[in-house]
Amino acid sequence: MRNSFSKVAINENNEKWNNAISREYPLYSRNNDIRSEFERDFTRIIHSNAYRRLKHKTQVFYSPQNDHICTRIEHVNHVESISYTLANYLGLNTELTKAIAVAHDLGHSPFGHKGEKILDEICRRDLNSSFWHEKNGLYFVDCIELLEDSEGHKQNLDLTYAVRDGIISHCGEIDENIVRPREEAIELNTYRHPNQFAPYTWEACIVKISDKISYIGRDIEDAVSLGILDEHLDKLYDLLGYKSGTINNTVIINKLIYDLCQNSSPEIGLCFSNEALELLNKIKEFNYKYIYTASVLKASDAYFEMVINTIYSVLKNAYDYQNTFDNLAKLKRFYPNLINGFTDWFNNFSKDGNRENLKNKVLFDISKPEDFFLAIVTYISGMTDKFAIDIYNEIIGF
């Protein structure tokens, strides 16, 4: 019901407030800044390069020629819209949901979930760790993305705990109906796999559910537009209760939003009715069967593997402890964009780089191979689809 969650919203009266707005380091301040803590997070996120690159990253369909097919940046804005509607109706903090929503997929690699899987295979082989975009998203906002402060020094984003938690806790692949926040403000680097812990705030729970509502409906709309579901439209009409006509994404979204609002309470949790949950799960099953595993999507998988693994191998094979940058310099005549881009980027996070205008965290020690390999994975994960392909073409061309 309307405002039924207002007493548990993250604000000054909530016992979680101090933890929610805490930052690792204090942000610089101005005498005339009128923004709240979460509004500052929002603007820091949308001014980051990782956010800007989302417009050229795959959501589901790689390199669509149709301008109206969803890319990753449109997806995060869909999630922001849905989470705002839910939070506003239920009486939760919309500034917080807004910041979490636009940041929740900053850790996605090029080529969508296929790129994520390829980088995970590399990490398991070379780093004895895993790669998943929620963890990488937290790593990006904590350690990688840089903004200039009021004195021209580059610093980390240093977002609030509540937004950082929302990023790593957002996993939309949820099958449980009831979603509730946890009580403890845990150290977020203790996460070892997606969906390991519940989010810390109701607002992050809202984004978690909004992510799922957003993608299942929009992915159907895009697949219909591209003709991928032409042979399965009768099944889709039956599933959605349509007789015929255009598949309307807003009808699916509205039904799920309204149902969630009518069936949720702080006592029970955020949940759907049995009918809506059954519909949601059936749509998800349909999408996996006829969209995400469709042969037209799998056709590019081998290419994505070749692109990412080739870039990774070129940089990895240059590693030789203190001789690494001499080796990279020798490759510059063949791969100028890759070598210049990577070395400039690496130096922002190296203890041996020029740190005159840098006040960010030092991450990499060239004497440690695992640091260098992690740097390569991180650098690749930040690439757009097009940039990764351009670099690959530079490598194979003469």
Coordinates of C-alpha atoms in Angstrom, one line a residue:
M1 CA 0.0 0.0 0.0
R2 CA 1.1 3.6 -0.5
N3 CA 3.8 4.8 2.0
S4 CA 3.6 1.4 3.8
F5 CA 7.4 1.3 4.0
S6 CA 8.0 4.9 5.1
K7 CA 9.0 3.9 8.6
V8 CA 11.8 1.7 7.3
A9 CA 13.1 4.1 4.6
I10 CA 16.7 5.1 4.8
N11 CA 16.7 8.6 6.4
E12 CA 18.0 10.3 9.5
N13 CA 15.4 8.5 11.7
N14 CA 16.5 5.1 10.6
E15 CA 19.1 3.3 12.9
K16 CA 21.0 2.3 9.7
W17 CA 21.4 5.9 8.6
N18 CA 25.0 6.5 9.8
N19 CA 26.2 3.2 8.3
A20 CA 24.2 3.9 5.0
I21 CA 25.8 7.3 4.4
S22 CA 29.3 6.3 5.6
R23 CA 32.2 6.6 3.1
E24 CA 35.7 5.2 3.3
Y25 CA 37.1 8.7 3.0
P26 CA 35.4 12.0 3.5
L27 CA 34.4 13.8 0.2
Y28 CA 35.6 17.3 -0.4
S29 CA 32.8 19.8 0.3
R30 CA 31.7 23.2 -0.9
N31 CA 29.9 25.9 1.1
N32 CA 27.2 26.1 -1.6
D33 CA 26.5 22.4 -2.2
I34 CA 22.8 21.7 -1.8
R35 CA 22.9 18.0 -2.6
S36 CA 22.2 15.1 -0.2
E37 CA 24.7 12.3 0.2
F38 CA 22.9 10.0 -2.2
E39 CA 22.5 12.8 -4.7
R40 CA 26.2 13.4 -4.6
D41 CA 26.7 9.7 -5.3
F42 CA 24.3 9.8 -8.3
T43 CA 26.1 12.7 -9.9
R44 CA 29.5 11.1 -9.3
I45 CA 28.3 7.9 -11.0
I46 CA 26.8 9.6 -14.1
H47 CA 30.0 11.6 -14.5
S48 CA 32.2 8.5 -14.4
N49 CA 33.6 7.0 -17.6
A50 CA 32.2 3.5 -16.7
Y51 CA 28.7 4.9 -16.8
R52 CA 29.3 6.7 -20.1
R53 CA 30.6 3.5 -21.7
L54 CA 27.4 1.6 -20.9
K55 CA 25.8 3.0 -24.0
H56 CA 28.1 0.9 -26.1
K57 CA 27.9 -2.3 -24.1
T58 CA 25.6 -5.3 -25.0
Q59 CA 22.5 -5.9 -22.9
V60 CA 21.3 -9.0 -24.7
F61 CA 21.6 -8.3 -28.5
Y62 CA 25.1 -7.6 -29.7
S63 CA 25.7 -4.6 -32.0
P64 CA 22.0 -3.9 -33.0
Q65 CA 21.6 -1.9 -36.1
N66 CA 18.1 -0.9 -34.9
D67 CA 18.6 2.2 -32.7
H68 CA 15.6 1.1 -30.6
I69 CA 17.1 -2.1 -29.3
C70 CA 18.2 -1.9 -25.6
T71 CA 21.8 -1.4 -24.7
R72 CA 23.3 -1.6 -21.2
I73 CA 22.8 2.2 -20.5
E74 CA 19.1 2.0 -21.4
H75 CA 18.7 -1.0 -19.2
V76 CA 20.1 0.8 -16.1
N77 CA 17.7 3.7 -16.8
H78 CA 14.8 1.3 -17.1
V79 CA 15.8 -0.1 -13.7
E80 CA 16.0 3.5 -12.3
S81 CA 12.5 4.2 -13.6
I82 CA 10.9 1.1 -12.2
S83 CA 12.7 1.4 -8.8
Y84 CA 11.7 5.0 -8.5
T85 CA 8.0 4.1 -9.1
L86 CA 8.1 1.4 -6.5
A87 CA 10.1 3.4 -3.9
N88 CA 8.0 6.5 -4.4
Y89 CA 4.8 4.6 -3.9
L90 CA 6.0 2.6 -0.9
G91 CA 7.5 5.6 0.8
L92 CA 11.2 4.6 0.5
N93 CA 14.2 6.8 -0.3
T94 CA 14.1 7.5 -4.1
E95 CA 17.5 9.3 -4.1
L96 CA 19.1 6.1 -2.9
T97 CA 17.3 3.8 -5.4
K98 CA 18.2 6.2 -8.1
A99 CA 21.9 6.1 -7.3
I100 CA 22.0 2.3 -6.9
A101 CA 20.0 1.7 -10.1
V102 CA 22.3 3.8 -12.5
A103 CA 25.4 2.2 -10.9
H104 CA 24.3 -1.4 -10.6
D105 CA 25.8 -2.6 -13.9
L106 CA 29.0 -0.6 -14.0
G107 CA 30.9 -3.9 -13.6
H108 CA 29.6 -5.5 -16.8
S109 CA 32.2 -6.5 -19.4
P110 CA 31.9 -6.1 -23.1
F111 CA 29.6 -8.6 -24.9
G112 CA 27.2 -9.0 -22.0
H113 CA 27.1 -12.2 -20.0
K114 CA 29.2 -14.0 -22.6
G115 CA 32.0 -11.6 -22.0
E116 CA 31.5 -12.0 -18.2
K117 CA 31.8 -15.8 -18.6
I118 CA 35.1 -15.5 -20.6
L119 CA 36.7 -13.3 -18.1
D120 CA 35.6 -15.7 -15.3
E121 CA 37.3 -18.5 -17.1
I122 CA 40.5 -16.4 -17.3
C123 CA 40.4 -15.5 -13.6
R124 CA 39.8 -19.1 -12.5
R125 CA 42.8 -20.2 -14.6
D126 CA 45.3 -17.4 -13.8
L127 CA 44.1 -15.8 -10.6
N128 CA 42.4 -18.6 -8.7
S129 CA 39.4 -16.3 -8.3
S130 CA 36.1 -15.7 -10.0
F131 CA 34.8 -12.8 -12.1
W132 CA 31.2 -11.7 -11.8
H133 CA 29.9 -8.3 -12.7
E134 CA 28.4 -7.4 -9.3
K135 CA 31.8 -7.9 -7.6
N136 CA 33.5 -6.1 -10.5
G137 CA 31.0 -3.2 -10.2
L138 CA 32.0 -2.7 -6.6
Y139 CA 35.7 -2.9 -7.5
F140 CA 35.2 -0.2 -10.2
V141 CA 33.4 2.3 -7.9
D142 CA 35.8 1.6 -5.0
C143 CA 39.1 1.4 -6.8
I144 CA 39.0 2.1 -10.6
E145 CA 36.8 5.0 -11.5
L146 CA 38.5 8.4 -10.9
L147 CA 37.1 11.9 -10.8
E148 CA 38.9 15.2 -10.3
D149 CA 38.2 17.0 -7.1
S150 CA 37.9 20.8 -6.7
E151 CA 41.7 21.1 -6.7
G152 CA 42.3 19.0 -9.9
H153 CA 43.4 15.8 -8.1
K154 CA 42.0 12.5 -9.3
Q155 CA 40.3 10.5 -6.6
N156 CA 38.2 7.4 -6.3
L157 CA 34.4 7.8 -6.4
D158 CA 34.2 6.9 -2.7
L159 CA 30.5 6.2 -2.7
T160 CA 28.3 5.7 0.4
Y161 CA 28.0 2.3 1.9
A162 CA 24.3 2.0 1.0
V163 CA 25.0 2.5 -2.7
R164 CA 28.1 0.2 -2.7
D165 CA 26.0 -2.4 -1.0
G166 CA 23.2 -2.0 -3.6
I167 CA 25.7 -2.6 -6.4
I168 CA 27.2 -5.9 -5.2
S169 CA 23.8 -7.1 -3.8
H170 CA 21.7 -6.4 -6.9
C171 CA 21.9 -9.9 -8.5
G172 CA 18.6 -10.0 -10.5
E173 CA 18.7 -13.8 -10.9
I174 CA 16.5 -14.4 -7.9
D175 CA 14.0 -17.2 -7.5
E176 CA 12.8 -16.5 -4.0
N177 CA 9.6 -14.6 -3.7
I178 CA 10.1 -12.7 -0.5
V179 CA 13.1 -10.3 -0.4
R180 CA 14.1 -8.6 2.8
P181 CA 17.2 -6.7 3.8
R182 CA 19.8 -8.0 6.2
E183 CA 20.5 -6.2 9.5
E184 CA 24.3 -6.1 9.6
A185 CA 26.6 -3.7 7.8
I186 CA 29.0 -6.3 6.7
E187 CA 32.4 -5.8 5.0
L188 CA 31.3 -5.9 1.3
N189 CA 34.6 -7.5 0.2
T190 CA 33.5 -10.7 2.0
Y191 CA 31.1 -11.5 -0.9
R192 CA 32.3 -14.7 -2.6
H193 CA 29.5 -15.3 -5.1
P194 CA 26.4 -13.4 -6.4
N195 CA 23.3 -13.3 -4.2
Q196 CA 25.3 -14.5 -1.2
F197 CA 23.8 -11.9 1.2
A198 CA 20.6 -10.0 1.2
P199 CA 21.0 -6.2 0.6
Y200 CA 21.4 -3.9 3.6
T201 CA 18.5 -1.6 2.7
W202 CA 14.9 -1.9 1.5
E203 CA 15.9 0.5 -1.3
A204 CA 18.6 -2.0 -2.5
C205 CA 16.0 -4.7 -2.4
I206 CA 13.7 -2.6 -4.6
V207 CA 16.5 -2.2 -7.2
K208 CA 17.2 -6.0 -7.0
I209 CA 13.6 -6.7 -8.0
S210 CA 13.4 -3.9 -10.5
D211 CA 16.4 -5.3 -12.3
K212 CA 14.4 -8.5 -12.9
I213 CA 11.2 -6.8 -13.9
S214 CA 13.1 -4.5 -16.3
Y215 CA 15.0 -7.1 -18.3
I216 CA 12.4 -9.9 -18.7
G217 CA 9.9 -7.5 -20.3
R218 CA 12.2 -5.5 -22.4
D219 CA 14.1 -8.5 -23.7
I220 CA 10.8 -9.9 -25.1
E221 CA 10.0 -6.6 -26.8
D222 CA 13.4 -6.4 -28.4
A223 CA 13.3 -10.1 -29.5
V224 CA 9.9 -9.5 -31.1
S225 CA 11.2 -6.4 -32.9
L226 CA 14.2 -8.4 -34.3
G227 CA 12.0 -11.3 -35.4
I228 CA 13.7 -13.8 -33.2
L229 CA 10.3 -14.9 -31.7
D230 CA 8.4 -15.1 -35.0
E231 CA 7.9 -18.9 -34.6
H232 CA 7.0 -18.7 -30.9
L233 CA 4.5 -15.8 -30.9
D234 CA 1.6 -18.1 -30.2
K235 CA 3.3 -19.5 -27.1
L236 CA 4.0 -15.9 -26.0
Y237 CA 0.5 -14.7 -26.6
D238 CA -0.8 -17.7 -24.6
L239 CA 1.7 -17.1 -21.8
L240 CA 0.8 -13.4 -21.5
G241 CA -3.0 -13.9 -22.0
Y242 CA -3.0 -12.0 -25.3
K243 CA -5.1 -12.9 -28.3
S244 CA -2.8 -11.2 -30.8
G245 CA -1.3 -7.9 -31.6
T246 CA 1.8 -6.0 -30.4
I247 CA 3.6 -7.2 -27.3
N248 CA 3.4 -4.3 -24.9
N249 CA 6.3 -4.2 -22.5
T250 CA 4.6 -1.5 -20.3
V251 CA 1.6 -3.8 -19.7
I252 CA 3.9 -6.5 -18.3
I253 CA 5.8 -4.1 -16.2
N254 CA 2.7 -2.3 -14.8
K255 CA 1.1 -5.6 -13.8
L256 CA 4.2 -6.7 -11.9
I257 CA 4.7 -3.3 -10.2
Y258 CA 1.1 -3.0 -9.1
D259 CA 1.1 -6.6 -7.8
L260 CA 4.3 -6.1 -5.8
C261 CA 2.9 -2.9 -4.3
Q262 CA -0.3 -4.6 -3.2
N263 CA 1.3 -7.7 -1.7
S264 CA 4.3 -6.3 0.1
S265 CA 4.8 -5.0 3.6
P266 CA 7.7 -4.5 6.0
E267 CA 6.3 -7.4 8.1
I268 CA 6.2 -9.8 5.2
G269 CA 8.8 -8.4 2.8
L270 CA 8.8 -7.4 -0.8
C271 CA 6.8 -10.1 -2.6
F272 CA 4.4 -10.9 -5.5
S273 CA 1.2 -12.7 -5.4
N274 CA 1.3 -16.4 -6.3
E275 CA -0.3 -15.6 -9.6
A276 CA 2.2 -12.8 -10.5
L277 CA 5.2 -14.9 -9.3
E278 CA 4.1 -17.8 -11.5
L279 CA 3.8 -15.4 -14.5
L280 CA 7.2 -14.0 -13.7
N281 CA 8.9 -17.4 -13.6
K282 CA 7.1 -18.5 -16.8
I283 CA 8.3 -15.4 -18.6
K284 CA 11.8 -16.0 -17.4
E285 CA 11.7 -19.6 -18.5
F286 CA 10.3 -18.6 -21.9
N287 CA 13.1 -16.0 -22.3
Y288 CA 15.8 -18.5 -21.5
K289 CA 14.4 -21.1 -23.9
Y290 CA 13.6 -18.9 -26.8
I291 CA 15.8 -15.8 -26.5
Y292 CA 19.0 -16.2 -24.4
T293 CA 19.9 -19.6 -25.9
A294 CA 18.7 -18.9 -29.4
S295 CA 21.1 -19.9 -32.1
V296 CA 21.3 -16.4 -33.6
L297 CA 22.8 -15.2 -30.3
K298 CA 25.2 -18.2 -30.0
A299 CA 26.6 -17.5 -33.4
S300 CA 28.9 -14.7 -32.1
D301 CA 30.1 -16.5 -29.0
A302 CA 33.3 -17.9 -30.6
Y303 CA 34.1 -14.4 -31.9
F304 CA 33.8 -12.9 -28.5
E305 CA 36.1 -15.5 -27.0
M306 CA 38.7 -14.8 -29.7
V307 CA 38.5 -11.1 -29.1
I308 CA 38.9 -11.1 -25.3
N309 CA 41.4 -13.9 -25.2
T310 CA 43.6 -12.4 -27.9
I311 CA 43.8 -9.0 -26.1
Y312 CA 44.5 -10.7 -22.8
S313 CA 47.2 -13.0 -24.2
V314 CA 49.1 -10.1 -25.9
L315 CA 49.3 -8.2 -22.6
K316 CA 49.9 -11.3 -20.5
N317 CA 52.8 -12.6 -22.7
A318 CA 54.6 -9.2 -22.3
Y319 CA 54.9 -9.8 -18.5
D320 CA 58.4 -10.3 -17.2
Y321 CA 58.5 -8.6 -13.8
Q322 CA 60.5 -5.3 -14.0
N323 CA 61.1 -5.8 -17.7
T324 CA 57.4 -5.8 -18.5
F325 CA 57.1 -2.2 -19.7
D326 CA 60.2 -2.6 -21.9
N327 CA 58.5 -5.5 -23.5
L328 CA 55.3 -3.5 -23.9
A329 CA 57.2 -0.6 -25.4
K330 CA 58.6 -3.0 -28.1
L331 CA 55.0 -3.9 -29.1
K332 CA 53.9 -0.3 -29.4
R333 CA 54.8 0.0 -33.1
F334 CA 52.4 -2.8 -33.8
Y335 CA 49.6 -2.1 -31.3
P336 CA 49.8 1.6 -30.4
N337 CA 46.3 2.0 -29.2
L338 CA 46.4 -1.1 -27.0
I339 CA 49.8 -0.5 -25.5
N340 CA 49.4 3.3 -25.0
G341 CA 45.9 2.9 -23.5
F342 CA 46.8 0.1 -21.2
T343 CA 50.1 1.5 -19.9
D344 CA 48.6 5.0 -19.3
W345 CA 45.7 3.3 -17.4
F346 CA 48.0 1.0 -15.4
N347 CA 50.1 3.9 -14.3
N348 CA 47.1 5.5 -12.6
F349 CA 47.1 2.6 -10.2
S350 CA 50.7 1.6 -9.9
K351 CA 53.0 2.6 -7.1
D352 CA 55.7 3.2 -9.7
G353 CA 53.7 5.6 -11.8
N354 CA 53.7 9.4 -11.8
R355 CA 51.3 10.2 -8.9
E356 CA 51.6 14.0 -8.9
N357 CA 47.9 14.6 -9.5
L358 CA 46.7 11.3 -8.2
K359 CA 45.1 10.8 -4.8
N360 CA 43.5 7.4 -5.6
K361 CA 44.3 3.9 -4.2
V362 CA 47.4 2.2 -5.4
L363 CA 46.4 -1.3 -6.6
F364 CA 49.1 -2.9 -8.7
D365 CA 52.8 -3.9 -8.0
I366 CA 54.5 -4.8 -11.3
S367 CA 56.7 -7.3 -9.3
K368 CA 53.6 -9.4 -8.7
P369 CA 52.3 -11.3 -11.7
E370 CA 48.9 -11.7 -10.2
D371 CA 48.6 -7.9 -9.9
F372 CA 49.4 -7.6 -13.6
F373 CA 47.0 -10.3 -14.7
L374 CA 44.2 -8.7 -12.6
A375 CA 45.0 -5.4 -14.2
I376 CA 44.5 -6.8 -17.6
V377 CA 41.2 -8.4 -16.7
T378 CA 40.0 -5.2 -15.2
Y379 CA 41.1 -3.1 -18.2
I380 CA 39.3 -5.4 -20.6
S381 CA 36.2 -5.5 -18.4
G382 CA 35.8 -1.8 -18.8
M383 CA 36.0 -1.8 -22.6
T384 CA 32.9 -1.2 -24.8
D385 CA 32.1 -3.8 -27.4
K386 CA 33.4 -1.6 -30.2
F387 CA 36.6 -0.7 -28.5
A388 CA 37.4 -4.3 -27.7
I389 CA 36.8 -5.2 -31.4
D390 CA 38.9 -2.2 -32.6
I391 CA 41.8 -3.4 -30.4
Y392 CA 41.4 -6.9 -31.7
N393 CA 41.5 -5.7 -35.3
E394 CA 44.6 -3.7 -34.4
I395 CA 46.3 -6.8 -33.1
I396 CA 45.5 -9.0 -36.1
G397 CA 46.1 -6.3 -38.8
F398 CA 49.2 -4.9 -40.3

